[in-house]
CSV table of C-alpha atoms in Angstrom, one decimal:
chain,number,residue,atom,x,y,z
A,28,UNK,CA,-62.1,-4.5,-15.7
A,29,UNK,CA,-61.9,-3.9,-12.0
A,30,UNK,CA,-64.9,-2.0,-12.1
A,31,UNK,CA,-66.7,-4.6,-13.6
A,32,UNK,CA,-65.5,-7.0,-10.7
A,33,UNK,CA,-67.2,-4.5,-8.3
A,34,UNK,CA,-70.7,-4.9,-9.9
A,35,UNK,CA,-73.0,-6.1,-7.6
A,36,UNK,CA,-75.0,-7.7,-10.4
A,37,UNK,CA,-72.1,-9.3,-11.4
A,38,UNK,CA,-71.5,-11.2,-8.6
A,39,UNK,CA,-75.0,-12.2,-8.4
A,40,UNK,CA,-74.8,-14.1,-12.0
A,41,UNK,CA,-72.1,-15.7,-10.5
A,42,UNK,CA,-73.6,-16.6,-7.3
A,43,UNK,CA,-76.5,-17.8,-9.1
A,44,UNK,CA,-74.5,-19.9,-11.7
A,45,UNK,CA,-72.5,-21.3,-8.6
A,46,UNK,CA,-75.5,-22.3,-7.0
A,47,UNK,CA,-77.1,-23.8,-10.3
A,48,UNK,CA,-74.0,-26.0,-10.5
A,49,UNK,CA,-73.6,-27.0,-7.1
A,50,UNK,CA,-77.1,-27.9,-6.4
A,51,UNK,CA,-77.4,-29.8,-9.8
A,52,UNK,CA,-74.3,-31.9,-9.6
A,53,UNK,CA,-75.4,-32.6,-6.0
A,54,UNK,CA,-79.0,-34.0,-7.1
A,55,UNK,CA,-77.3,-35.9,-9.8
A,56,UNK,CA,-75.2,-37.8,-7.2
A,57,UNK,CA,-78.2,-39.5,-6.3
A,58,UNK,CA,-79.2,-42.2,-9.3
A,59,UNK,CA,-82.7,-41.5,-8.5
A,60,UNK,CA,-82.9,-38.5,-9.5
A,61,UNK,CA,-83.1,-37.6,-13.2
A,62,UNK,CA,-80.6,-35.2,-15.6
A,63,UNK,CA,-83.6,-32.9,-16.1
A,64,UNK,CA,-85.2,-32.7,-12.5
A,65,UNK,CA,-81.8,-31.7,-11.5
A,66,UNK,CA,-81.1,-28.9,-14.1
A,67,UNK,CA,-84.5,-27.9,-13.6
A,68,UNK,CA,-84.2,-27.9,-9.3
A,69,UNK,CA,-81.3,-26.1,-9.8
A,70,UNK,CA,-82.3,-23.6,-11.8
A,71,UNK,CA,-85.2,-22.6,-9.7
A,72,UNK,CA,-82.0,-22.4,-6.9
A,73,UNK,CA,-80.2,-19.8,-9.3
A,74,UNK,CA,-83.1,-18.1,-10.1
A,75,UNK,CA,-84.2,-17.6,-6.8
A,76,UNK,CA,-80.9,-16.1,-6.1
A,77,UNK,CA,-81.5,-13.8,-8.5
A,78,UNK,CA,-85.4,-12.9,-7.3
A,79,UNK,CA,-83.9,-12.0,-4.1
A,80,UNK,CA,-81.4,-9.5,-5.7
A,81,UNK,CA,-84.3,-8.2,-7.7
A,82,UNK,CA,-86.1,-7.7,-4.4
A,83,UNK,CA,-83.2,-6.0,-2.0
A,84,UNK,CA,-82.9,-3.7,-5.3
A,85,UNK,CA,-85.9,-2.5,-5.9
A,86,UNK,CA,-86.2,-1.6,-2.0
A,87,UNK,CA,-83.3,-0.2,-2.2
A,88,UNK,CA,-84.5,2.0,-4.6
A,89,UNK,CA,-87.9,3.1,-2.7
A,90,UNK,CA,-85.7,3.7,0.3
A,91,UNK,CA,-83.6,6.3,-2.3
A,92,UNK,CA,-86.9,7.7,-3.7
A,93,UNK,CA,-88.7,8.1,-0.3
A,94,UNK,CA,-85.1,10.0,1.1
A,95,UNK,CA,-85.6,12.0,-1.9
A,96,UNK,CA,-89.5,12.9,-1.4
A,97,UNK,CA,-88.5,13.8,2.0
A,98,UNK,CA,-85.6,16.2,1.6
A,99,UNK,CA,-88.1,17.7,-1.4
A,100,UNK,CA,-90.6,18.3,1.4
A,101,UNK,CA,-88.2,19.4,3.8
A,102,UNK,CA,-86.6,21.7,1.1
A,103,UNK,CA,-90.3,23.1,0.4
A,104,UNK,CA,-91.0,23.7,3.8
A,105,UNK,CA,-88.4,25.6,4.5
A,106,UNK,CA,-89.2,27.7,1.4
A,107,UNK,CA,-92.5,27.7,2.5
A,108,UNK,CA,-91.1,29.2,6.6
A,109,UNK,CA,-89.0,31.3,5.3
A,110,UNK,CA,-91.4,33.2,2.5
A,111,UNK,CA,-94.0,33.4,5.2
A,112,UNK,CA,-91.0,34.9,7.9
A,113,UNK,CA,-91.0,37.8,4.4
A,114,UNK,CA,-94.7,38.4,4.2
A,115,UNK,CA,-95.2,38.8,7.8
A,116,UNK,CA,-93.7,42.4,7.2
A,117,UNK,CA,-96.2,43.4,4.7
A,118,UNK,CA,-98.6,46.5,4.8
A,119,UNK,CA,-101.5,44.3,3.9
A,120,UNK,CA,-103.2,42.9,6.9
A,121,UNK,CA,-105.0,39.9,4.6
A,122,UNK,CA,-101.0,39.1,3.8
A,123,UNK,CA,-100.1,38.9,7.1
A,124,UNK,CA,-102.9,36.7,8.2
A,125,UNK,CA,-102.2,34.8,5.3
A,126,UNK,CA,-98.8,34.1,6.6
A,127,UNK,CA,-99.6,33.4,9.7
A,128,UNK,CA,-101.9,30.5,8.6
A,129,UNK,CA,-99.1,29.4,6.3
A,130,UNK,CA,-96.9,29.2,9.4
A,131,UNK,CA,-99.0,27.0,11.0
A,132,UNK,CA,-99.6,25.1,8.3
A,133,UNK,CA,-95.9,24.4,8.3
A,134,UNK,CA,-95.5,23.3,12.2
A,135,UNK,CA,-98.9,20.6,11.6
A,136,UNK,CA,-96.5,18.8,8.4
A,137,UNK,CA,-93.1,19.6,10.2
A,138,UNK,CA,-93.5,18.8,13.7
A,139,UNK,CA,-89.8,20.1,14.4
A,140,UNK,CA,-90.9,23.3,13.2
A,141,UNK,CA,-93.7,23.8,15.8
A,142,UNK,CA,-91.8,25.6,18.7
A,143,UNK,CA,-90.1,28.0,16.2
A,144,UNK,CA,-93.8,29.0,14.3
A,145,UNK,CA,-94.8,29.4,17.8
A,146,UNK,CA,-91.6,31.6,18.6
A,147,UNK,CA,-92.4,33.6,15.2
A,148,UNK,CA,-96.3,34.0,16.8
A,149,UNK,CA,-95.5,35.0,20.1
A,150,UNK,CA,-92.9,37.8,18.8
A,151,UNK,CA,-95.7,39.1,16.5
A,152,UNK,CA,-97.9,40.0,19.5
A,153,UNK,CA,-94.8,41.7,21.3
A,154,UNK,CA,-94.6,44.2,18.5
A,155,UNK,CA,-95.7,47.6,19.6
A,156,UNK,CA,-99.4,47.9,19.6
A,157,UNK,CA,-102.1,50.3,20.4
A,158,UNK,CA,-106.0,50.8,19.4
A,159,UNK,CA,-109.1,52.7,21.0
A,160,UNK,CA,-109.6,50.0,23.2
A,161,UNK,CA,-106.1,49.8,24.7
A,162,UNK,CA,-105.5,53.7,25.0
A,163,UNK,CA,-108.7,54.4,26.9
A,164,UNK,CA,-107.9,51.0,29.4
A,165,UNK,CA,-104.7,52.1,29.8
A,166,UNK,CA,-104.7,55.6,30.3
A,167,UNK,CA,-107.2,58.3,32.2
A,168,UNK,CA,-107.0,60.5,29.6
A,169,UNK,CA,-107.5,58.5,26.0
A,170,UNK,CA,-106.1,60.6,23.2
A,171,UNK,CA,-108.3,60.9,20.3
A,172,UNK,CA,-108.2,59.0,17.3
A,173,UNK,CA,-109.1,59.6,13.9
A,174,UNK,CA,-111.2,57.3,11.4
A,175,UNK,CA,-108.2,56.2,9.7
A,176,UNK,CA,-106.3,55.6,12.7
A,177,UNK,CA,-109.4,53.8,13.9
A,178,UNK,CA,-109.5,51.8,10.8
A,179,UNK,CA,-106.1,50.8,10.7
A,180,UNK,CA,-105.6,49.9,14.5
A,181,UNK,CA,-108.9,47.7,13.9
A,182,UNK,CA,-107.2,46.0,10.9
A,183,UNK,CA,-103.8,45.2,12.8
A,184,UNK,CA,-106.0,44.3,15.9
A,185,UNK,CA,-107.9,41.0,13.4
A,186,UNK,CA,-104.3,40.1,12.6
A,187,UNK,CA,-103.4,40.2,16.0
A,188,UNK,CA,-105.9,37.9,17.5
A,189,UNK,CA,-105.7,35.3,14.4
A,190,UNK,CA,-102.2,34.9,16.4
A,191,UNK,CA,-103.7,34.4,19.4
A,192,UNK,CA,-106.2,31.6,17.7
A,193,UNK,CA,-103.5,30.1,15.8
A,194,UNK,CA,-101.2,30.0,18.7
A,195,UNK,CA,-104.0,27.7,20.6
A,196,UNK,CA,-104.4,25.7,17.6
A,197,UNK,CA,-101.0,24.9,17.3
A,198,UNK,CA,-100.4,23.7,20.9
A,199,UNK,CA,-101.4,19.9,22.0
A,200,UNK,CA,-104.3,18.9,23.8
A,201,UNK,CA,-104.0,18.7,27.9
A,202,UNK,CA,-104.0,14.9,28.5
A,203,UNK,CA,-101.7,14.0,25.5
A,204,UNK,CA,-98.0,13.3,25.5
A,205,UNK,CA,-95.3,14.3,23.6
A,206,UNK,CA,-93.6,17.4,23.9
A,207,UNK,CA,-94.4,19.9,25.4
A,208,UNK,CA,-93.9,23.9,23.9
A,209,UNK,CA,-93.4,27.3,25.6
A,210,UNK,CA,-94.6,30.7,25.2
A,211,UNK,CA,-92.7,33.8,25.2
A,212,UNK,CA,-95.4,36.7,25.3
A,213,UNK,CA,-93.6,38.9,27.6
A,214,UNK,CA,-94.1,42.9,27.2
A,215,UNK,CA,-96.9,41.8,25.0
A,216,UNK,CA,-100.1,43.2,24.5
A,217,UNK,CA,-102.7,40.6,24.9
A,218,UNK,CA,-106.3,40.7,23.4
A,219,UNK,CA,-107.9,37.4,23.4
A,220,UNK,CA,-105.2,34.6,24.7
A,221,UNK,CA,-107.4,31.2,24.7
A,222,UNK,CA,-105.2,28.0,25.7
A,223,UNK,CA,-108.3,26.2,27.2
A,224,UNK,CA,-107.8,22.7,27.8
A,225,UNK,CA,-104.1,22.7,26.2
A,226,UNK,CA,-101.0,21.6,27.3
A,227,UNK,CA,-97.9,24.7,27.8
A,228,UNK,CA,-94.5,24.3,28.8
A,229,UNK,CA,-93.4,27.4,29.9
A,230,UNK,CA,-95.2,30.3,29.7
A,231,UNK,CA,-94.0,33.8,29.7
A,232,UNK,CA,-96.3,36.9,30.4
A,233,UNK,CA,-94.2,39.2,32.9
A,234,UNK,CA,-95.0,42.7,32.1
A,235,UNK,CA,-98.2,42.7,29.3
A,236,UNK,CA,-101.2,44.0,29.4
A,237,UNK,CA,-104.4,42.1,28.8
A,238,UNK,CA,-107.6,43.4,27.4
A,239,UNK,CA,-110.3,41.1,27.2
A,240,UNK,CA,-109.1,37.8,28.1
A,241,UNK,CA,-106.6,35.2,29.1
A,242,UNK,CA,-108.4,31.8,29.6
A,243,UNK,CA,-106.4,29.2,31.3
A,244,UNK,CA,-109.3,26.8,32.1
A,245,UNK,CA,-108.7,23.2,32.3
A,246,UNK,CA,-104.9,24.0,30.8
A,247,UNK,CA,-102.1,22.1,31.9
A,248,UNK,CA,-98.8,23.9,32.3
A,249,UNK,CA,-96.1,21.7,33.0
A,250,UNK,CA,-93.2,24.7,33.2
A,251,UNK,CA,-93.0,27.9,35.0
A,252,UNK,CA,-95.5,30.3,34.8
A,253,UNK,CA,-94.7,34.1,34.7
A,254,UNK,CA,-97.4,36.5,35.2
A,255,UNK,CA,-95.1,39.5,37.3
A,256,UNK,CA,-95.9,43.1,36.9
A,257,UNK,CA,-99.3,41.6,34.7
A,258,UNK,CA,-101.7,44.7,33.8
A,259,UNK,CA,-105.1,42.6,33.0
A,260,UNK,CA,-107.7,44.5,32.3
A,261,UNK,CA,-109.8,41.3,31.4
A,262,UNK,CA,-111.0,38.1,32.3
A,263,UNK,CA,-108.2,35.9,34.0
A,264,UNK,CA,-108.9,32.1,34.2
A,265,UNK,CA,-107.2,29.7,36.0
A,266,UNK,CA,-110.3,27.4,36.6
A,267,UNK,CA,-109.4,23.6,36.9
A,268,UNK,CA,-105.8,24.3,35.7
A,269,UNK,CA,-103.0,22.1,36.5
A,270,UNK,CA,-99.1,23.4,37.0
A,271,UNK,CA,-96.9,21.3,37.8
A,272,UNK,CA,-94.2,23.8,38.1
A,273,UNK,CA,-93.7,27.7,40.0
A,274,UNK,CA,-96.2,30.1,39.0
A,275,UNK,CA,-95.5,33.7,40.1
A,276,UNK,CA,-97.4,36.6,39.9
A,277,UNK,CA,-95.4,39.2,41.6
A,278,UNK,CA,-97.1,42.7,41.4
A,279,UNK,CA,-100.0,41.4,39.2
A,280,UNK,CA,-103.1,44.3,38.9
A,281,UNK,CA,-105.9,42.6,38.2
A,282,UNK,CA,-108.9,44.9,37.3
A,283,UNK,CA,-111.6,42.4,37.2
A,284,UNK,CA,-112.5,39.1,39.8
A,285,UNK,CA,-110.0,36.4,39.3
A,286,UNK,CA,-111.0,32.9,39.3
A,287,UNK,CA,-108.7,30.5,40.8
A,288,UNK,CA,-111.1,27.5,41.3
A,289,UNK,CA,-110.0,24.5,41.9
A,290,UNK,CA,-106.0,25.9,40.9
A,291,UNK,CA,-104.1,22.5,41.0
A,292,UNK,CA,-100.2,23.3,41.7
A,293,UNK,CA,-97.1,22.2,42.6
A,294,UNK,CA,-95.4,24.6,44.4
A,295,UNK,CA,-97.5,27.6,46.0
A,296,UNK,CA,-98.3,30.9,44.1
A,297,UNK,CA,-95.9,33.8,44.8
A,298,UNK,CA,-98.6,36.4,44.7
A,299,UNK,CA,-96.2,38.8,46.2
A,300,UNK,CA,-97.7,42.5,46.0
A,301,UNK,CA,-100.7,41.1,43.2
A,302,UNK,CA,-103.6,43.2,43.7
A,303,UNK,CA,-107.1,41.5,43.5
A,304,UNK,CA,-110.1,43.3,43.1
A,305,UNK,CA,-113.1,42.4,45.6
A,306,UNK,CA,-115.4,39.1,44.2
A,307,UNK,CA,-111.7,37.3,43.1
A,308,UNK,CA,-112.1,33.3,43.8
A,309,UNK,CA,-109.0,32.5,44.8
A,310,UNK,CA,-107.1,29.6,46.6
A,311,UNK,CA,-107.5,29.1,50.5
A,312,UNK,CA,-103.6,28.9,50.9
A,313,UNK,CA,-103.1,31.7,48.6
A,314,UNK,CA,-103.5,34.8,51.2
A,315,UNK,CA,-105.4,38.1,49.3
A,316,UNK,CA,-103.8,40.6,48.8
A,317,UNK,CA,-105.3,44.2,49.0
């Protein structure tokens, strides 16, 4: 019994009955009005009573269902992050791109998930790397390398810079708002880094080495910049970029020019000890450093 009392629909027949009776024994207070015209009148009252529980109930229950699609999607993407975390260890280099794509798909429907697939990214490229390319940049004396060493190092090396792409794709447009994500690519080894026109938090690079390239142009970096004890054996870009925050780059060896053009920034450069090599376009506060 009291459960029955605690029915919500209960209470609405009542409400509704209450309300049929009150509002047709008031209209047939007035003589003018007829015994029909008020049983009708208040019926419509009752009834609309009853509409309006009909309507807070069924959005009641699309507010259930749609708090229910979304812990099923959050449930799925976290399946989804956490297989992908698994396949990134494969021996197959088409798996592991394959999760890396699957990563990112993850961060563009999960938006709370973007600095951690980024995180996952940047770790990827700290893992111990070497190719062809690398050995002979790096060192006087290149060892030599056999045809399945070649092969495999070239496999691992397309895996590699799908992380770099991806890790672009994944950050927002320079210009936007919202917020803002870091990179973590210390003691990395860098192939192809592209982050034109995008907009970092921080960004950590002390100690890698780059190969080709690391293209800051047009890129706004609204956290502190790390680019101490940099090998770059590339192309390094600053071109139109915008920091808003320190940017050191203690002890960098740069072994091709430098362009600094047009190098918005908050607080100066510490190029302490950096090392520029001769055609280097570099700021006019920003003493060179031989």
């Amino acid at each position: 019994m009291k459960r029955a009392l605690k029915s919500p629909l209960l209470w609405v027949f009542v409400l509704a009955g209450a309300v049929l009776i009150g509002v047709t024994a008031f209209l047939l207070a007035d003589p003018k009005t007829s015994r029909g015209d008020a049983l009708k009148t208040g019926g419509l009252a009752g009834g609309a009573i009853a509409a309006l529980y009909g309507l807070w109930l069924n959005d009641r229950r699309r507010r259930t269902e749609e708090d229910r699609h979304e812990i099923e999607r959050a449930r799925i993407s976290d399946e989804r992050f956490a297989k992908a975390i698994e396949l990134l260890g494969s021996d197959a280099d088409q798996v592991r791109v394959g999760a890396m794509h699957a990563l990112a798909g993850v961060a563009r429907t999960r938006p709370e998930y973007i600095q951690t697939v980024l995180d996952v990214l940047c770790a990827y490229l700290r893992r111990p790397f070497d190719s062809p390319d690398f050995s002979a940049a790096t060192t006087d004396l290149a060892r030599e390398w056999s045809a399945e060493e070649k092969a495999d190092s070239n496999r691992e090396r397309l895996v590699r810079r799908a992380a770099e792409r991806l890790i672009r794709d994944i950050l927002p447009w320079a210009g936007t708002t919202g917020p803002t994500f870091g990179l973590n690519l210390s003691d990395a080894r860098i192939d192809r880094l592209n982050l034109t026109a995008r907009r970092v938090g921080w960004l950590g690079l002390s100690r890698s080495q780059i190969l080709h390239a690391l293209d800051l142009e047009d890129t706004e970096l609204s956290g502190k910049v790390h680019l101490d004890n940099v090998e770059c054996y590339g192309n390094l870009k600053f071109l139109r970029t915008v920091s808003k925050r320190d940017i050191t780059m203690r002890e960098l060896n740069a072994h091709r020019p430098v362009d600094f053009g047009e190098l918005t920034h908050a607080v100066r450069p510490d190029v302490t000890g950096a090392r520029f090599p001769e055609g280097s376009v570099l700021l006019a506060e920003v003493p060179e450093v031989s």
